[in-house]
CSV table of C-alpha atoms and ligand atoms in Angstrom, one decimal:
chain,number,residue,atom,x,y,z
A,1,UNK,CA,23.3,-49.9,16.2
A,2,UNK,CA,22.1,-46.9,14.5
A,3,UNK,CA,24.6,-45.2,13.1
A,4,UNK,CA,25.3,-41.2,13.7
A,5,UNK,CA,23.2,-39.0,10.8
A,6,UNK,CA,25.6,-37.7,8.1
A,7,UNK,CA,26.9,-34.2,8.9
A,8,UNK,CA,28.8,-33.8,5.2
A,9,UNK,CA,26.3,-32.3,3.3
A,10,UNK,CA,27.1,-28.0,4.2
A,11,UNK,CA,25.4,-25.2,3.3
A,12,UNK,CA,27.5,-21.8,4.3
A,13,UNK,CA,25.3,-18.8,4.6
A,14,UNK,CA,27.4,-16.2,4.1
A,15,UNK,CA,29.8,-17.3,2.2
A,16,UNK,CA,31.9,-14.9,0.6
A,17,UNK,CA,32.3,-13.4,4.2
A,18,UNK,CA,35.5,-14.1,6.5
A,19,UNK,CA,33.2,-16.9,8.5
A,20,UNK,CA,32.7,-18.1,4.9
A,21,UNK,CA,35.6,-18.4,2.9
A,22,UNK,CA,37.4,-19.7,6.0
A,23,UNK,CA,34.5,-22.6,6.3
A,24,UNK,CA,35.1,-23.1,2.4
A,25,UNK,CA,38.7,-23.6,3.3
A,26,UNK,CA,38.4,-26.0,5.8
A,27,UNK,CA,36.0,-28.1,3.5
A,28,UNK,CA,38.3,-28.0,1.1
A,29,UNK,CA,41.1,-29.2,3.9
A,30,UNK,CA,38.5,-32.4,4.8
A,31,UNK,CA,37.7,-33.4,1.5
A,32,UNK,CA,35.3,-36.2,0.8
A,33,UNK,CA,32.7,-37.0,1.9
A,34,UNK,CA,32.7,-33.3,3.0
A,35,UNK,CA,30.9,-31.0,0.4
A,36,UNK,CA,29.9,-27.4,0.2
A,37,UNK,CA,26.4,-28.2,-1.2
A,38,UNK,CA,24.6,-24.8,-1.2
A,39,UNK,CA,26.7,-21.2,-0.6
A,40,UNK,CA,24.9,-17.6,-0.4
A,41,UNK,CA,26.2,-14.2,-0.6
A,42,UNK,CA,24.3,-10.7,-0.5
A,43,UNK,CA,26.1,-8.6,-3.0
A,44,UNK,CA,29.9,-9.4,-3.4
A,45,UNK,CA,28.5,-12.0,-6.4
A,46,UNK,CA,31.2,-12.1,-9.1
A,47,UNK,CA,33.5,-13.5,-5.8
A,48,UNK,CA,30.1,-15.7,-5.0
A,49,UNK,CA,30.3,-17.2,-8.5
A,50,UNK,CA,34.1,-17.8,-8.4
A,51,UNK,CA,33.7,-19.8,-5.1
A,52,UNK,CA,30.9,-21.6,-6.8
A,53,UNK,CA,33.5,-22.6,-9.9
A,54,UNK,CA,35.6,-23.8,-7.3
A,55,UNK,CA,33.3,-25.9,-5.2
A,56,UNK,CA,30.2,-27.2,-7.6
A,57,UNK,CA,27.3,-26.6,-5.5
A,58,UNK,CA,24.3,-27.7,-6.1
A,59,UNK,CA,22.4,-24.3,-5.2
A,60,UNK,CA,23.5,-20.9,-4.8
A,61,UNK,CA,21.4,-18.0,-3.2
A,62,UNK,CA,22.3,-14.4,-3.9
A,63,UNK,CA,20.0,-12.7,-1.4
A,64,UNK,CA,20.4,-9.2,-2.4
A,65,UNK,CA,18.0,-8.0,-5.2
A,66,UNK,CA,19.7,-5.1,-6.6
A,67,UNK,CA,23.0,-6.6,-6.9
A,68,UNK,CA,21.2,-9.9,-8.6
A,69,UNK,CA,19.3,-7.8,-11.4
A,70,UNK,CA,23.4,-7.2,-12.4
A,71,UNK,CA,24.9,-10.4,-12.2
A,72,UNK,CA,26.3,-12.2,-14.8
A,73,UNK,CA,24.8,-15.9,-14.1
A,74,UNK,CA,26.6,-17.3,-17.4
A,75,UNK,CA,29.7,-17.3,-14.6
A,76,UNK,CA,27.8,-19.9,-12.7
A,77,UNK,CA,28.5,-23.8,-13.2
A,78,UNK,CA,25.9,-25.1,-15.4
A,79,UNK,CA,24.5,-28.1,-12.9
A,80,UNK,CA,24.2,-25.0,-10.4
A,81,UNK,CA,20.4,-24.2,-8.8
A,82,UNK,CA,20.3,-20.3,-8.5
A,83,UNK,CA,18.0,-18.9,-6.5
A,84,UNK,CA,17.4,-14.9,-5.6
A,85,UNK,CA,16.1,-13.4,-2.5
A,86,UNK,CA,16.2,-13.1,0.9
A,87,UNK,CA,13.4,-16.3,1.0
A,88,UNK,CA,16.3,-18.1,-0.6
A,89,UNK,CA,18.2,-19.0,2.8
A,90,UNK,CA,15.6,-20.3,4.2
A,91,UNK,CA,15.2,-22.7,1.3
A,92,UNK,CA,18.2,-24.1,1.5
A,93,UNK,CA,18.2,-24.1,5.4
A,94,UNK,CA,15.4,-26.3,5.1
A,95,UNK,CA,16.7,-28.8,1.9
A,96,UNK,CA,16.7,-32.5,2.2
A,97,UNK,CA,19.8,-32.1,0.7
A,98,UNK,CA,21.7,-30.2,3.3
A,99,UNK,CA,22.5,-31.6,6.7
A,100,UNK,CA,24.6,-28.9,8.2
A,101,UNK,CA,24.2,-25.3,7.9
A,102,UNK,CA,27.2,-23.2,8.7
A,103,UNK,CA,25.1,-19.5,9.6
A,104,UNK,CA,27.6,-17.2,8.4
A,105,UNK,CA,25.4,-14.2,7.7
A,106,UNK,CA,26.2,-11.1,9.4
A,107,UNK,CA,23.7,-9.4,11.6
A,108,UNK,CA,19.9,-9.9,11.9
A,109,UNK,CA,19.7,-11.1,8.6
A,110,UNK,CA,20.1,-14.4,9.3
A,111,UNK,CA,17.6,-15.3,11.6
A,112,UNK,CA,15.3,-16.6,9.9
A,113,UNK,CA,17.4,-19.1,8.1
A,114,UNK,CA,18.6,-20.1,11.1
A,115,UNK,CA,15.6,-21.0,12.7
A,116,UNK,CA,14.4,-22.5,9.7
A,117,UNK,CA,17.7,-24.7,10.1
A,118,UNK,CA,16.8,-25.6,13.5
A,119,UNK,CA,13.3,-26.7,13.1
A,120,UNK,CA,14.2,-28.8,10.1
A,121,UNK,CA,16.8,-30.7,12.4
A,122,UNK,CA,20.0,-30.0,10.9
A,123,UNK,CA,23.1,-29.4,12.7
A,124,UNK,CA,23.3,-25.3,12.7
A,125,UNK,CA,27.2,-24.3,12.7
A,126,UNK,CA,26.6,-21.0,14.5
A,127,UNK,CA,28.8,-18.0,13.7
A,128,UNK,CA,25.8,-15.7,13.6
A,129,UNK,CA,25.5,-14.6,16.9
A,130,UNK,CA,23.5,-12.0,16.1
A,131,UNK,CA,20.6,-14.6,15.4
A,132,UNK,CA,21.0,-15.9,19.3
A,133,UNK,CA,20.9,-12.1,21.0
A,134,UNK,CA,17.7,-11.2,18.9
A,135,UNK,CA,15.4,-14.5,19.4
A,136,UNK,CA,17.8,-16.9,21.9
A,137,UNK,CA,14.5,-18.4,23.0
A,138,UNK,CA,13.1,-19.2,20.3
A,139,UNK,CA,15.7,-20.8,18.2
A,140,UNK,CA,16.8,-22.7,21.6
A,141,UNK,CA,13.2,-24.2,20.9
A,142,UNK,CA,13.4,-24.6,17.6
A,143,UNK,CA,16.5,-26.8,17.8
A,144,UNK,CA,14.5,-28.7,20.9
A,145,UNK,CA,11.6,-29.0,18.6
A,146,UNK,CA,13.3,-30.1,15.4
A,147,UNK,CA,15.8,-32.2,17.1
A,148,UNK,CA,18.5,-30.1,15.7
A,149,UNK,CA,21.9,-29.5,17.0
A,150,UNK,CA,23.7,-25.7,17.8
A,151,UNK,CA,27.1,-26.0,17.8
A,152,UNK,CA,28.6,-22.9,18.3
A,153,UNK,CA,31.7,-21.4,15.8
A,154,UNK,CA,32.6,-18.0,17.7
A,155,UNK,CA,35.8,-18.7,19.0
A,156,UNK,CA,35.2,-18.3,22.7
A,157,UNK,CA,32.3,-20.7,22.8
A,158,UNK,CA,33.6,-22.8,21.1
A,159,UNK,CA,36.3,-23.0,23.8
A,160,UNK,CA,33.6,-23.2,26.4
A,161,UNK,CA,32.0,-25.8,24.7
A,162,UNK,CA,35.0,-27.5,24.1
A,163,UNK,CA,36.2,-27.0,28.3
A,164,UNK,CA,32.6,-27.8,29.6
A,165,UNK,CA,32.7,-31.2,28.4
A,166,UNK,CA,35.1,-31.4,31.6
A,167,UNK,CA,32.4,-31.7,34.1
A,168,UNK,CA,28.6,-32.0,34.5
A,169,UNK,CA,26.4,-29.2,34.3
A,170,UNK,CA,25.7,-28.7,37.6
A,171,UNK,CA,29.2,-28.9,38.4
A,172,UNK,CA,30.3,-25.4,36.4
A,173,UNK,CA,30.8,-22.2,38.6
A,174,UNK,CA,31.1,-20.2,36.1
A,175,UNK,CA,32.3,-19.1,32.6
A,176,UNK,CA,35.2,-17.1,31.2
A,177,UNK,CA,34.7,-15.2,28.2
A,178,UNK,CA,38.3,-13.9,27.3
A,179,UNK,CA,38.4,-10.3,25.0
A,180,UNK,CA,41.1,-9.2,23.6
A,181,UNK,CA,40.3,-5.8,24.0
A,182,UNK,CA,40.2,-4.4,20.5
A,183,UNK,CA,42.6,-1.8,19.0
A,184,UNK,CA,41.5,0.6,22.1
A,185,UNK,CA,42.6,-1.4,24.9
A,186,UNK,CA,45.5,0.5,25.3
A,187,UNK,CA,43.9,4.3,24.8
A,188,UNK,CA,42.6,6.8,27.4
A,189,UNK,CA,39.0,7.7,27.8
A,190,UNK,CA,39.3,10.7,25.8
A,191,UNK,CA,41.4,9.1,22.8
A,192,UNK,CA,38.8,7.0,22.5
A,193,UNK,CA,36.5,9.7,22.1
A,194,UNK,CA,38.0,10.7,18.7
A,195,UNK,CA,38.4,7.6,17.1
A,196,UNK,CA,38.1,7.3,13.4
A,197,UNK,CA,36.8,4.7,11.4
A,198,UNK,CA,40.4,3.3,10.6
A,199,UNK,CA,41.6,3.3,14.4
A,200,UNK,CA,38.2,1.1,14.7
A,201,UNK,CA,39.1,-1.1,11.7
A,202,UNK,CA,42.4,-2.2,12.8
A,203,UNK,CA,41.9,-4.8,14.9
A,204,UNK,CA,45.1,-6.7,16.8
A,205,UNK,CA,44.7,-10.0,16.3
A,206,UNK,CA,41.7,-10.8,14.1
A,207,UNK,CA,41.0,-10.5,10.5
A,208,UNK,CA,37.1,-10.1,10.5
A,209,UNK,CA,34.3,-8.2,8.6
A,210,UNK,CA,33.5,-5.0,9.1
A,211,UNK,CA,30.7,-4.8,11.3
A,212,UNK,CA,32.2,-7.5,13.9
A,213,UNK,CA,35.7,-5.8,13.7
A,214,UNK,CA,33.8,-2.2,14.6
A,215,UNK,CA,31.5,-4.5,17.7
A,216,UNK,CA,35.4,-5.8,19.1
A,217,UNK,CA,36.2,-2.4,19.2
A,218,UNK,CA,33.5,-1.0,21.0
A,219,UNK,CA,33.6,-4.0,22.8
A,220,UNK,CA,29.9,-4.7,21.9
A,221,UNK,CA,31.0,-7.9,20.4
A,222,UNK,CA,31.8,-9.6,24.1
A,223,UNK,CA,28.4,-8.2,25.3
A,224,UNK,CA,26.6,-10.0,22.6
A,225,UNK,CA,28.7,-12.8,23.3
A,226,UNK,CA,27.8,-12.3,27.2
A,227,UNK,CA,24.3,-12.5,25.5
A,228,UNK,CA,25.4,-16.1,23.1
A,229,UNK,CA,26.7,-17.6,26.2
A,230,UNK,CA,23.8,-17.1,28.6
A,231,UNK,CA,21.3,-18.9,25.7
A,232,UNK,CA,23.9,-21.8,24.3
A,233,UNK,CA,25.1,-23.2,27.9
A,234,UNK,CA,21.5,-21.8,29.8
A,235,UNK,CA,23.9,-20.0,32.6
A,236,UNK,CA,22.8,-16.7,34.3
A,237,UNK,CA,24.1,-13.7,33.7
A,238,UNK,CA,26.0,-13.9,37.2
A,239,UNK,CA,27.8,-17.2,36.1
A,240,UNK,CA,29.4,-15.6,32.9
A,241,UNK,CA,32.2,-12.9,33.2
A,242,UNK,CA,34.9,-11.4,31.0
A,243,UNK,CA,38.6,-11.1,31.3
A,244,UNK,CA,41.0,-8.9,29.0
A,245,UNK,CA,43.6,-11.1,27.3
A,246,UNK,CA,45.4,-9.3,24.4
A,247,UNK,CA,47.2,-12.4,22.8
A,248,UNK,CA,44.2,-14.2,22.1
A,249,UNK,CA,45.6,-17.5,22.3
A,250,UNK,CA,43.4,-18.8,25.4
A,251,UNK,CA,39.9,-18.7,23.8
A,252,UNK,CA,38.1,-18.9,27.1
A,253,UNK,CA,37.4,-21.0,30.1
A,254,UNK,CA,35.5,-22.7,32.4
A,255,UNK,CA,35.9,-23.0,36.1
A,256,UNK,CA,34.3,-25.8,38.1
A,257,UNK,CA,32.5,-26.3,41.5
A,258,UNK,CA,35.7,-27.3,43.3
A,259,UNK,CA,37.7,-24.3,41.7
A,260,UNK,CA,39.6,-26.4,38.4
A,261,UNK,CA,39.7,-23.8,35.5
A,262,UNK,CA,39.7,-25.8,31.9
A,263,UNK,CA,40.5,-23.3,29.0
A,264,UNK,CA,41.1,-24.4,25.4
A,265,UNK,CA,44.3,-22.4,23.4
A,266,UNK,CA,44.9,-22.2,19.6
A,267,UNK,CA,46.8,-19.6,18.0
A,268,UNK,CA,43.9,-17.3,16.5
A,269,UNK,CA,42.6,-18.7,13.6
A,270,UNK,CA,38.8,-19.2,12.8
A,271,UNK,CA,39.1,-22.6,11.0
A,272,UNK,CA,39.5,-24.7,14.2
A,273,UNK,CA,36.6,-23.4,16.1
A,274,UNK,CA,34.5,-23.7,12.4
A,275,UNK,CA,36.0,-27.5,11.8
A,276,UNK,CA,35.4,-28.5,15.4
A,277,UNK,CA,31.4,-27.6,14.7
A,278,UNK,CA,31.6,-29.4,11.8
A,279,UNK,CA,33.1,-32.9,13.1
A,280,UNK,CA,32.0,-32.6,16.5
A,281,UNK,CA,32.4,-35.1,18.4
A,282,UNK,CA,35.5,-36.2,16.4
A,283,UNK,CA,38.3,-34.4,15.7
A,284,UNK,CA,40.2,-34.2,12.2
A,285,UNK,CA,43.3,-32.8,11.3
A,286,UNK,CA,42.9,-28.7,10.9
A,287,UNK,CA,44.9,-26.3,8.3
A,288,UNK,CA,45.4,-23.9,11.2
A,289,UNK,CA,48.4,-23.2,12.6
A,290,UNK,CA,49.4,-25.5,15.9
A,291,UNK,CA,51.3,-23.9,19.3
A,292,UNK,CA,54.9,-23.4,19.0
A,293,UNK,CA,56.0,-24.8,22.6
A,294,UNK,CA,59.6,-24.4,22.1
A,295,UNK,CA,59.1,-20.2,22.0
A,296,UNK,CA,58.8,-18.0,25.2
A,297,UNK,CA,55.3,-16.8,25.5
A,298,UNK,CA,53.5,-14.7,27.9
A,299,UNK,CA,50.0,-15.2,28.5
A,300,UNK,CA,48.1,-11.0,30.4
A,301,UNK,CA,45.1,-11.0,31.6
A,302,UNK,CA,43.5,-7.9,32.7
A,303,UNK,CA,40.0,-6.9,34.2
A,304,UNK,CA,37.8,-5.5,31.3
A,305,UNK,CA,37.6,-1.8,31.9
A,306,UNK,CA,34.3,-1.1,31.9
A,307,UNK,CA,34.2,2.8,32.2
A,308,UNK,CA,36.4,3.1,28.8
A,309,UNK,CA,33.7,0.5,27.2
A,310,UNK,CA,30.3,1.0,28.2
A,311,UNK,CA,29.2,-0.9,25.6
A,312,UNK,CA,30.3,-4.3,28.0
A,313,UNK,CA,27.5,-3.9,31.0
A,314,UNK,CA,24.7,-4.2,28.4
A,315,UNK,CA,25.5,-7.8,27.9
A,316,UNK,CA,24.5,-9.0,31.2
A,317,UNK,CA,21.6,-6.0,31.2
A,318,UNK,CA,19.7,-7.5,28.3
A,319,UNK,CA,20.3,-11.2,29.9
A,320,UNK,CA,18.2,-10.1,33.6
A,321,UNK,CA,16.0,-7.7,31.1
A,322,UNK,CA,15.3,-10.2,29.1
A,323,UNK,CA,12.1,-10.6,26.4
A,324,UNK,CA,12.7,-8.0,23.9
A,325,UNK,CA,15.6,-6.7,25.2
A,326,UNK,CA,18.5,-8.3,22.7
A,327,UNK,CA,16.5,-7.7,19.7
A,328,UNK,CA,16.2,-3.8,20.6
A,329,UNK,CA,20.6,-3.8,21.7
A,330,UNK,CA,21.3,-5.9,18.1
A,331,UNK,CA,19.3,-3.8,15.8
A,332,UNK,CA,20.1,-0.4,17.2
A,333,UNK,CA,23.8,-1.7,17.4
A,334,UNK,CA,23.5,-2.8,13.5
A,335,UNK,CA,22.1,0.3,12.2
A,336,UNK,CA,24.9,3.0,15.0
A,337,UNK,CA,27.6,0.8,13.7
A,338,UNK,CA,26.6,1.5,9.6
A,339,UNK,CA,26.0,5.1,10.7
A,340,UNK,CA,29.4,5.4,12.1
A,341,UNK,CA,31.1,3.7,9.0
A,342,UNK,CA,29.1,6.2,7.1
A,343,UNK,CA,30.6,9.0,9.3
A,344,UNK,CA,27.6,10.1,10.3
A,345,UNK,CA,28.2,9.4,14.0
A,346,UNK,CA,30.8,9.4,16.7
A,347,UNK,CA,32.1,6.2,17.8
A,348,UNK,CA,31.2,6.9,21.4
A,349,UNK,CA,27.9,7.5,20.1
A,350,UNK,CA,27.4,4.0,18.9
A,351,UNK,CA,26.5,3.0,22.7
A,352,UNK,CA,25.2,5.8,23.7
A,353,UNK,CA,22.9,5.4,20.9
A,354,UNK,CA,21.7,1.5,22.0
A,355,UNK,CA,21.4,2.7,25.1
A,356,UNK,CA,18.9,5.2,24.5
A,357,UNK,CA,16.8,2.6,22.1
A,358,UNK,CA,17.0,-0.3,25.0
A,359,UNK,CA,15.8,2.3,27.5
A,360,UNK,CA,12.9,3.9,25.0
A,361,UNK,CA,11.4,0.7,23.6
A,362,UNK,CA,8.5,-0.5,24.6
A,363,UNK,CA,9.2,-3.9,26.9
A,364,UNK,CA,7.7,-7.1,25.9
A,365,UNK,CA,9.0,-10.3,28.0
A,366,UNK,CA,7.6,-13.2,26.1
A,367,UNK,CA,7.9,-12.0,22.2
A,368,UNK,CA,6.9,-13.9,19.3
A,369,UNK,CA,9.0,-13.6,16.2
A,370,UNK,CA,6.8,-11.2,14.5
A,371,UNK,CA,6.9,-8.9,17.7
A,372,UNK,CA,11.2,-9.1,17.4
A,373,UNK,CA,10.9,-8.5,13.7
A,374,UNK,CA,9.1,-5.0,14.1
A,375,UNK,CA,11.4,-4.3,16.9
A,376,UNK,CA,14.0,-4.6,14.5
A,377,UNK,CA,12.8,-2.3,12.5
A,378,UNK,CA,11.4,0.1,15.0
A,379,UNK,CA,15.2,0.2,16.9
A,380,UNK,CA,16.9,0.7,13.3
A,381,UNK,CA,14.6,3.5,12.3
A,382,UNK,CA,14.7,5.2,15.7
A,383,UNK,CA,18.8,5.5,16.2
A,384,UNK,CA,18.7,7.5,12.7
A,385,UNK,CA,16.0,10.0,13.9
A,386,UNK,CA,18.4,10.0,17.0
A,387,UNK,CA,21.5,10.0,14.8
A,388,UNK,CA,20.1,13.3,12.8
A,389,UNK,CA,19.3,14.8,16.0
A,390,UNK,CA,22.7,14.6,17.7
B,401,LIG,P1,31.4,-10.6,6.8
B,401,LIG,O1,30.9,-9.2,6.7
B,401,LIG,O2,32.8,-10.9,6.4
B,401,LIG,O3,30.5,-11.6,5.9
B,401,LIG,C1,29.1,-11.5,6.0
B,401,LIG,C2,28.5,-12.5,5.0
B,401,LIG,O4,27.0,-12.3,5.2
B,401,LIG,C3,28.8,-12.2,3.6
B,401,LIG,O5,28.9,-13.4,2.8
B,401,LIG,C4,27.6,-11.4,3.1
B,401,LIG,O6,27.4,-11.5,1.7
B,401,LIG,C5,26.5,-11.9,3.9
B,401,LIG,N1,25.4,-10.9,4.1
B,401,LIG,C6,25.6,-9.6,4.5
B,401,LIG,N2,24.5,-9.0,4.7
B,401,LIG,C7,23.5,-9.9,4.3
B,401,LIG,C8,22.1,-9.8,4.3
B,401,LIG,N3,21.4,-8.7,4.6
B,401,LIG,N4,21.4,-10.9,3.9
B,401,LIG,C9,22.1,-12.1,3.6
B,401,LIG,N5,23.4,-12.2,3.6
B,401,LIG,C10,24.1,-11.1,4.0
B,401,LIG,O7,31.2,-11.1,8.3
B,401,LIG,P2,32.0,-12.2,9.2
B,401,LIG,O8,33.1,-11.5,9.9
B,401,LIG,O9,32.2,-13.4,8.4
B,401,LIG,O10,30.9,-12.5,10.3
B,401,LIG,C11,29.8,-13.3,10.0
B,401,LIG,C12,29.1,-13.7,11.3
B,401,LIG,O11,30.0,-14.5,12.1
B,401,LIG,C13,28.8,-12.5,12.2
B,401,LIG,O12,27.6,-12.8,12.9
B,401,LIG,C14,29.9,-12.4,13.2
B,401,LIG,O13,29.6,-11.8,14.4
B,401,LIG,C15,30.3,-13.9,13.4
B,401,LIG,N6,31.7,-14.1,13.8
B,401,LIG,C16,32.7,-13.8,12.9
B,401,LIG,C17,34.0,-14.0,13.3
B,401,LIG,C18,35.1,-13.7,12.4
B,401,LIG,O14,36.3,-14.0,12.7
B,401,LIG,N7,34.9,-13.0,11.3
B,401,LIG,C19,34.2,-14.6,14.6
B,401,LIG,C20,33.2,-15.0,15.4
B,401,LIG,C21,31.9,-14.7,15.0
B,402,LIG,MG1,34.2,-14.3,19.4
């Protein structure tokens, strides 16, 4: 019998990122045969070349230009492969010497590593989401084509994926994506409305980067997950819903024909969902931390308010719009969210912003990649002239 490819060899794109030092963690956690064999990061390099210190890889990427020309690469380990460049991800997504590449990258970025990782076959440990809402059918062919495998690391599909495994396919009646509801769950319409950027940043129960951390609160991130869902498990939009629950302990759910509900629980902690992509189908022991039974715990759910976040009805929107339509709702959302951290923009503004963009653009509904690409950068160039006009 043929026996299972090896999965050991890991590439984390992204790396110095909260996706990426966790993943570095739990490597560290399964030891050998496990390896971090190639690690990128854009411009956070002196922490880049630290990680590299600790886990010899063969390659490192440091995909920003600018902050390369100011690195110090004496602090890189001699036997270390440094390459520069955005190219660079895609180089290692596509090594023979990489068999699993943990897509770590934040935003847009890092699509086209991740489609390189999918056509060259490798197991792609998806955390970038973004990657899915731009160009879901074309990296779902890309990992049909190259035989690869997408396992996803977002914590909710992971739980689906985890809970679907229940039943057949055309046994599921639908999906539950829980939310926790971000910092503003609790806060009136018009509170909302004056947000700053450190209400926005202080997220309940997550530790995350910056741009994710501002999506939960807007609730932007559970559209785009709305959006992940639809592509990794091929459901409609009318088979996937939402529910509010604040503790964050059930990570979502599935619910069968004959009305059993599976739901996977953890306390929060990214290194389960990110081990469990790496070992699939096995299971190892995890660093995280494990349910305290012995404790009284209360498990809310609440119906996602979707007046107070408008941000939520775009997710199943750009599903039935299809074509173009994620590409548009990711870039617009990447380029309102900077503008916000730059205080250049209102928080409410950040979906009334993608709004406008999804409604302007002009619809496409079978894109190729170089039709999404120039979407990109028409949506990010168009919510500034907005920006400067509101
Ligand atoms: P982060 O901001 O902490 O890290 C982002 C990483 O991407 C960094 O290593 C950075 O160097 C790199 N990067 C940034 N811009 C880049 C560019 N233009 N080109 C190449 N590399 C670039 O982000 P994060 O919170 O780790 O999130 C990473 C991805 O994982 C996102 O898609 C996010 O939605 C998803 N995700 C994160 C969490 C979480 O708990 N943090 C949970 C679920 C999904
Ligand atoms: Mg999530």
């Amino acid at each position: 019998m043929a026996s299972p490819p090896s999965r050991t060899a890991v590439a984390i794109l992204g790396a110095t990122g909260s996706i990426g030092t966790a993943t570095a963690d739990v490597l560290q956690h399964l030891g050998a045969p496990w390896k971090a064999v190639a690690l990128s990061a854009h411009t956070r390099l002196p922490e880049l070349a630290a990680m590299c210190q600790q886990l010899q890889p063969e390659m490192v990427a440091a995909t920003c230009d600018h902050a390369f020309q100011s690195f110090d690469k004496g602090c890189l380990p001699s036997a270390c492969q440094l390459l520069a460049g955005p190219q660079s991800l895609v180089e290692i997504a596509q090594s023979p010497h990489v068999d699993t590449v943990v897509a770590a990258v934040v935003g847009s970025a890092g699509l086209m590593s991740t489609l390189a990782a999918a056509e060259s076959g490798k197991r792609v440990a998806l955390a970038n989401k973004e990657a899915l809402v731009v160009a879901g059918n074309l990296l779902s062919n890309a990992i049909r084509q190259g035989q690869g495998e997408l396992i996803p690391v977002d914590s909710e599909h992971s739980a689906i994926f985890q809970a679907i495994q229940a039943g057949r396919p055309t046994e599921v009646e639908r999906i539950i994506l829980t939310a926790s509801g971000g910092p503003f769950r609790t806060w009136s319409r018009d509170r909302i409305a004056s947000a700053t950027v450190e209400d926005a940043l202080d997220h309940p129960t997550w530790q995350m980067g910056r741009k994710i951390t501002i999506d939960s609160a807007t609730m932007m991130n559970k559209a785009l997950e709305v959006i992940e869902a639809h592509w990794l498990f091929d459901l409609p939009a009318d088979k996937i819903e939402v529910v509010v629950h604040p503790q964050s302990v059930i990570h979502s759910m599935v619910e069968f024909v004959d009305g059993s509900v599976i739901a996977q629980l953890s306390p929060p902690d990214m290194r389960l969902p990110i081990q469990y992509a790496l070992t699939f189908p096995d299971r190892e022991t995890c660093p995280c931390p494990k349910m305290n039974w012995s404790e009284t715990m209360r498990f809310d759910f609440e119906p996602a308010d979707r007046d107070r976040f408008p941000a939520l009805e775009l997710g199943w929107e750009v599903i039935r719009g299809g074509g173009t339509c994620g590409a548009v709702l990711n870039a617009a959302n990447e380029a309102a969210v900077e503008l916000f951290l730059d205080g250049q923009i209102a928080f409410t503004e950040i979906v009334q912003g993608c709004r406008r963009i999804l409604e302007e653009h002009h619809f496409s509904p079978n894109p190729s990649l170089e039709e999404l690409l120039r979407l990109d950068r028409w949506a990010r160039q168009e919510i500034k002239r907005w920006a400067s006009l509101v």
